[in-house]
Amino acid sequence: MPPTSASPPVPSLREQMVRESCSMVRHLVTNGSRLPPTVIQSTDQFETALAQNQPIDVTALASTHERLSRLVSPARPGTLYLLDHAQQPGSRSSSLGPVRLVQQLVRVAMVCVGIFIILSVMAMADAHPTVQLFKRDLLVVEIIMQRVFWLSAAGIGASFAMLFQISEQIMARTYDPDETASTWVKFFLGVVAGFILVALVPFDTTADTGAEALGPPTIALLGGFSASAVYRILTRMVEALESVFTGGAREQAAAAEKTAMTRAAEESSQGRMAVAGQLVEIQQRLAAGEAPERAAAQLRQVVAALVPSSSEFPSGATAPEPRRTPTDEAPDKVPAFAVVSAPQDAAASVDASAAADSATHPEGTAAASG
């Protein structure tokens, strides 16, 4: 059985935090940033304890790691450790850097460029009158080679976009190795988008719109570079196709108006139910022996939430003065306000007022009942 290369062991959480802390200290010291001496001393002690396999206070280590993370922000501790580990002597690092994704994307880009050059040379040679690489009966092979040519152009654009994005992340020290799968998905989306743009989306290169200067390889390269633009183009085409069958702008406006009216009716119903609930709660509190002054204050709050204030009236106009009632002269009585439109809400308010009167003048209520 052939020997298999063992993967490097995963470091413990304590070891990872110590290494990242050391890398962050080196990054700050190298860039001339201000760093408290106590942080450098504690980090050196953690590194020495890890090398000598001595116990480490995890709480102090976590506190130091968090403090250093704030100092190096927006850089990521993992990215700093990755780049710092590649610069240490004895580490096996490629000329393209320690990021494995960058190495893989560069290889893919070089393959796409090689295919592009070979097929373009073959197409130019086949177009020469004295040279014919493809016979007339091998038209299928020529078409296949043309599609592969487009795919290679889309691959060049997609790899260029991904490498440019990763380059900015590495310069900002914000690269995350966990985004490797997402980067490859974006690359293949770019390849597919470039092929769709050149093969399926119609472009009139004969019209005087500037598209005649863009050949199919250039269009494929642009599609591979910006897959999101191709996605928006296809989305607009689908929306235009749906508008043919779902109706015009007038029907859409009517549907939006109907939805708004339904929503307003629901909000109004919820408001009425909330007011009725508040009135019932006040009535229950009065029945339980609550002071009428507190019930009156709560009723005023309910009315203030429903009746517009004077600031809502336009300039030059005054708010209508409320009609004075006998209850305004007696603050110990609870006024009965008709604040709801539903009959149940009005009945609840009348019951609350009657309960307030009975609580305020029990002798009058007893005489009336007698």
Coordinates of C-alpha atoms in Angstrom, one line a residue, residues 61-329:
L61 CA -4.5 34.9 26.8
A62 CA -8.0 35.5 25.5
S63 CA -7.9 39.1 26.9
T64 CA -4.6 39.8 25.2
H65 CA -5.8 38.3 21.9
E66 CA -8.9 40.4 21.9
R67 CA -7.0 43.5 22.7
L68 CA -4.6 42.9 19.8
S69 CA -7.5 42.1 17.5
R70 CA -8.9 45.5 18.1
L71 CA -5.5 47.1 17.5
V72 CA -5.0 45.4 14.1
S73 CA -8.6 45.9 12.9
P74 CA -9.8 45.6 10.1
A75 CA -7.0 43.1 9.5
R76 CA -7.8 39.5 10.6
P77 CA -5.6 37.6 13.0
G78 CA -5.8 34.5 10.9
T79 CA -4.6 36.3 7.8
L80 CA -1.7 37.9 9.7
Y81 CA -0.6 34.5 11.0
L82 CA -0.8 33.0 7.5
L83 CA 1.3 35.7 6.0
D84 CA 3.7 35.8 8.9
H85 CA 4.2 32.1 8.9
A86 CA 5.2 32.1 5.2
Q87 CA 8.0 34.6 5.9
Q88 CA 9.6 32.6 8.6
P89 CA 12.8 30.6 7.6
G90 CA 12.2 27.0 6.8
S91 CA 8.6 27.4 5.6
R92 CA 7.8 26.0 2.2
S93 CA 6.2 28.8 0.4
S94 CA 5.6 29.2 -3.3
S95 CA 6.7 32.2 -5.3
L96 CA 3.0 33.1 -5.6
G97 CA 2.7 33.5 -1.8
P98 CA 1.3 31.3 0.9
V99 CA -2.3 31.5 -0.2
R100 CA -3.1 28.2 -1.9
L101 CA -6.2 29.6 -3.6
V102 CA -4.0 32.2 -5.4
Q103 CA -1.7 29.5 -6.7
Q104 CA -4.6 27.5 -8.0
L105 CA -6.3 30.4 -9.7
V106 CA -3.0 31.5 -11.3
R107 CA -2.6 28.0 -12.8
V108 CA -6.2 28.0 -14.1
A109 CA -5.6 31.4 -15.6
M110 CA -2.5 30.3 -17.4
V111 CA -4.3 27.2 -18.8
C112 CA -7.1 29.5 -20.1
V113 CA -4.6 31.9 -21.6
G114 CA -2.7 29.0 -23.3
I115 CA -6.0 27.5 -24.8
F116 CA -7.0 31.0 -25.9
I117 CA -3.7 31.6 -27.7
I118 CA -3.6 28.2 -29.4
L119 CA -7.1 28.4 -30.6
S120 CA -6.8 32.0 -31.8
V121 CA -3.7 31.0 -33.8
M122 CA -5.5 28.0 -35.3
A123 CA -8.4 30.2 -36.3
M124 CA -6.1 32.7 -37.9
A125 CA -4.3 30.0 -39.8
D126 CA -7.5 28.4 -40.9
A127 CA -8.7 31.7 -42.3
H128 CA -5.6 31.9 -44.6
P129 CA -6.5 30.8 -48.1
T130 CA -3.4 28.5 -48.4
V131 CA -3.9 26.9 -45.0
Q132 CA -6.9 24.8 -44.0
L133 CA -6.6 23.1 -40.6
F134 CA -10.2 22.0 -40.7
K135 CA -11.8 20.4 -43.7
R136 CA -15.2 21.4 -44.8
D137 CA -16.7 18.1 -43.7
L138 CA -15.4 18.7 -40.2
L139 CA -17.6 21.7 -39.5
V140 CA -18.7 20.1 -36.2
V141 CA -15.2 20.1 -34.9
E142 CA -14.7 23.7 -35.9
I143 CA -17.9 24.7 -34.0
I144 CA -16.7 22.9 -30.9
M145 CA -13.3 24.6 -31.1
Q146 CA -15.1 27.9 -31.4
R147 CA -17.1 27.3 -28.2
V148 CA -14.0 26.2 -26.3
F149 CA -12.4 29.4 -27.5
W150 CA -15.2 31.4 -26.0
L151 CA -15.0 29.4 -22.7
S152 CA -11.3 30.1 -22.5
A153 CA -12.0 33.8 -22.9
A154 CA -14.6 33.7 -20.2
G155 CA -12.2 31.8 -18.0
I156 CA -9.6 34.5 -18.4
G157 CA -12.1 37.2 -17.4
A158 CA -13.3 35.2 -14.3
S159 CA -9.8 34.3 -13.1
F160 CA -8.8 37.9 -13.5
A161 CA -11.7 39.1 -11.4
M162 CA -11.1 36.6 -8.7
L163 CA -7.4 37.3 -8.5
F164 CA -8.0 41.0 -8.3
Q165 CA -10.5 40.6 -5.5
I166 CA -8.2 38.3 -3.5
S167 CA -5.3 40.6 -4.1
E168 CA -7.2 43.5 -2.5
Q169 CA -8.1 41.3 0.5
I170 CA -4.5 40.2 1.0
M171 CA -3.3 43.8 0.9
A172 CA -5.8 44.8 3.5
R173 CA -5.0 41.6 5.6
T174 CA -8.7 40.6 5.5
Y175 CA -8.4 37.4 3.4
D176 CA -10.4 34.5 4.9
P177 CA -9.4 31.0 3.9
D178 CA -13.0 29.8 4.6
E179 CA -14.1 31.7 1.5
T180 CA -12.3 29.3 -0.8
A181 CA -15.4 27.4 -1.9
S182 CA -17.3 30.7 -2.4
T183 CA -14.4 32.0 -4.6
W184 CA -14.5 28.9 -6.8
V185 CA -18.3 29.2 -7.2
K186 CA -17.9 32.8 -8.3
F187 CA -15.2 31.7 -10.8
F188 CA -17.5 29.1 -12.4
L189 CA -20.4 31.5 -12.4
G190 CA -18.2 33.9 -14.4
V191 CA -17.3 31.2 -16.9
V192 CA -20.9 30.3 -17.4
A193 CA -22.0 33.9 -17.5
G194 CA -19.4 34.7 -20.2
F195 CA -20.6 31.8 -22.4
I196 CA -24.2 32.7 -21.9
L197 CA -23.5 36.3 -22.9
V198 CA -21.8 35.5 -26.1
A199 CA -23.8 32.4 -27.2
L200 CA -27.4 33.1 -26.0
V201 CA -27.8 36.8 -25.5
P202 CA -28.4 38.5 -28.9
F203 CA -25.9 41.2 -29.9
D204 CA -26.3 43.0 -33.2
T205 CA -22.7 43.7 -34.2
T206 CA -23.8 45.2 -37.5
A207 CA -25.6 48.1 -35.9
D208 CA -24.0 51.4 -35.3
T209 CA -24.0 51.1 -31.5
G210 CA -20.4 50.4 -30.8
A211 CA -21.0 46.6 -30.4
E212 CA -19.3 46.0 -33.8
A213 CA -15.9 46.7 -32.0
L214 CA -16.6 43.9 -29.6
G215 CA -16.0 40.4 -31.0
P216 CA -17.4 37.2 -29.4
P217 CA -14.1 36.6 -27.4
T218 CA -14.3 40.1 -25.9
I219 CA -17.9 39.8 -24.9
A220 CA -17.2 36.4 -23.3
L221 CA -14.3 37.9 -21.4
L222 CA -16.5 40.8 -20.1
G223 CA -19.2 38.3 -19.1
G224 CA -16.6 36.2 -17.2
F225 CA -15.3 39.3 -15.5
S226 CA -18.7 40.5 -14.2
A227 CA -21.1 37.6 -13.7
S228 CA -23.3 39.9 -11.6
A229 CA -23.9 42.1 -14.7
V230 CA -25.0 39.1 -16.8
Y231 CA -27.3 38.1 -13.9
R232 CA -28.9 41.5 -14.0
I233 CA -29.3 41.4 -17.8
L234 CA -31.1 38.0 -17.6
T235 CA -33.2 39.2 -14.7
R236 CA -34.4 42.2 -16.7
M237 CA -35.2 40.0 -19.7
V238 CA -37.3 37.7 -17.5
E239 CA -39.1 40.7 -16.0
A240 CA -39.9 42.1 -19.4
L241 CA -41.2 38.7 -20.5
E242 CA -43.3 38.4 -17.4
S243 CA -44.8 41.8 -17.9
V244 CA -46.2 40.7 -21.3
F245 CA -48.3 38.0 -19.6
T246 CA -49.0 39.6 -16.2
G247 CA -50.3 42.9 -17.5
G248 CA -49.2 46.5 -17.9
A249 CA -48.4 49.2 -15.5
R250 CA -52.1 50.1 -14.9
E251 CA -52.9 46.6 -13.6
Q252 CA -49.8 46.6 -11.4
A253 CA -50.8 50.0 -9.9
A254 CA -54.3 48.7 -9.2
A255 CA -52.9 45.7 -7.5
A256 CA -50.6 47.9 -5.4
E257 CA -53.5 50.2 -4.4
K258 CA -55.6 47.2 -3.4
T259 CA -52.8 45.9 -1.3
A260 CA -52.3 49.3 0.4
M261 CA -56.1 49.5 1.2
T262 CA -56.1 46.0 2.7
R263 CA -53.1 46.9 4.8
A264 CA -54.7 50.1 6.0
A265 CA -57.9 48.3 6.9
E266 CA -55.9 45.7 8.9
E267 CA -54.0 48.5 10.8
S268 CA -57.3 50.3 11.6
S269 CA -58.9 47.2 12.9
Q270 CA -55.8 46.5 15.1
G271 CA -56.0 50.1 16.4
R272 CA -59.6 49.8 17.4
M273 CA -59.0 46.5 19.1
A274 CA -56.1 48.0 21.0
V275 CA -58.2 51.0 22.2
A276 CA -61.0 48.7 23.3
G277 CA -58.5 46.6 25.2
Q278 CA -57.2 49.7 27.0
L279 CA -60.7 50.8 28.0
V280 CA -61.6 47.3 29.3
E281 CA -58.4 47.3 31.3
I282 CA -59.3 50.7 32.9
Q283 CA -62.7 49.4 33.7
Q284 CA -61.3 46.3 35.4
R285 CA -58.9 48.5 37.4
L286 CA -61.8 50.7 38.6
A287 CA -63.7 47.7 39.6
A288 CA -60.7 46.5 41.6
G289 CA -60.7 49.8 43.6
E290 CA -58.1 51.8 41.7
A291 CA -58.0 55.6 42.4
P292 CA -60.2 57.5 39.9
E293 CA -57.4 60.0 39.3
R294 CA -55.1 57.4 37.9
A295 CA -57.9 56.0 35.6
A296 CA -58.6 59.6 34.4
A297 CA -54.9 60.1 33.6
Q298 CA -54.8 56.8 31.6
L299 CA -57.9 57.8 29.7
R300 CA -56.4 61.1 28.8
Q301 CA -53.3 59.3 27.5
V302 CA -55.6 57.1 25.3
V303 CA -57.4 60.2 24.0
A304 CA -54.1 62.0 23.3
A305 CA -52.9 59.1 21.2
L306 CA -56.1 59.3 19.1
V307 CA -56.9 63.0 18.9
P308 CA -54.4 65.1 16.8
S309 CA -52.5 67.7 18.7
S310 CA -52.4 71.4 17.8
S311 CA -49.0 71.0 16.1
E312 CA -50.6 68.9 13.4
F313 CA -52.8 71.8 12.2
P314 CA -51.5 74.1 9.4
S315 CA -50.2 77.5 10.2
G316 CA -52.9 80.1 10.6
A317 CA -55.5 77.5 11.7
T318 CA -56.3 76.7 15.3
A319 CA -57.3 73.4 16.7
P320 CA -61.0 73.2 17.6
E321 CA -61.5 74.0 21.3
P322 CA -63.1 71.0 23.1
R323 CA -66.5 71.5 24.6
R324 CA -66.5 72.0 28.3
T325 CA -68.5 69.5 30.3
P326 CA -69.3 69.4 34.0
T327 CA -66.6 66.8 34.5
D328 CA -64.0 69.4 33.6
E329 CA -64.8 71.3 36.8

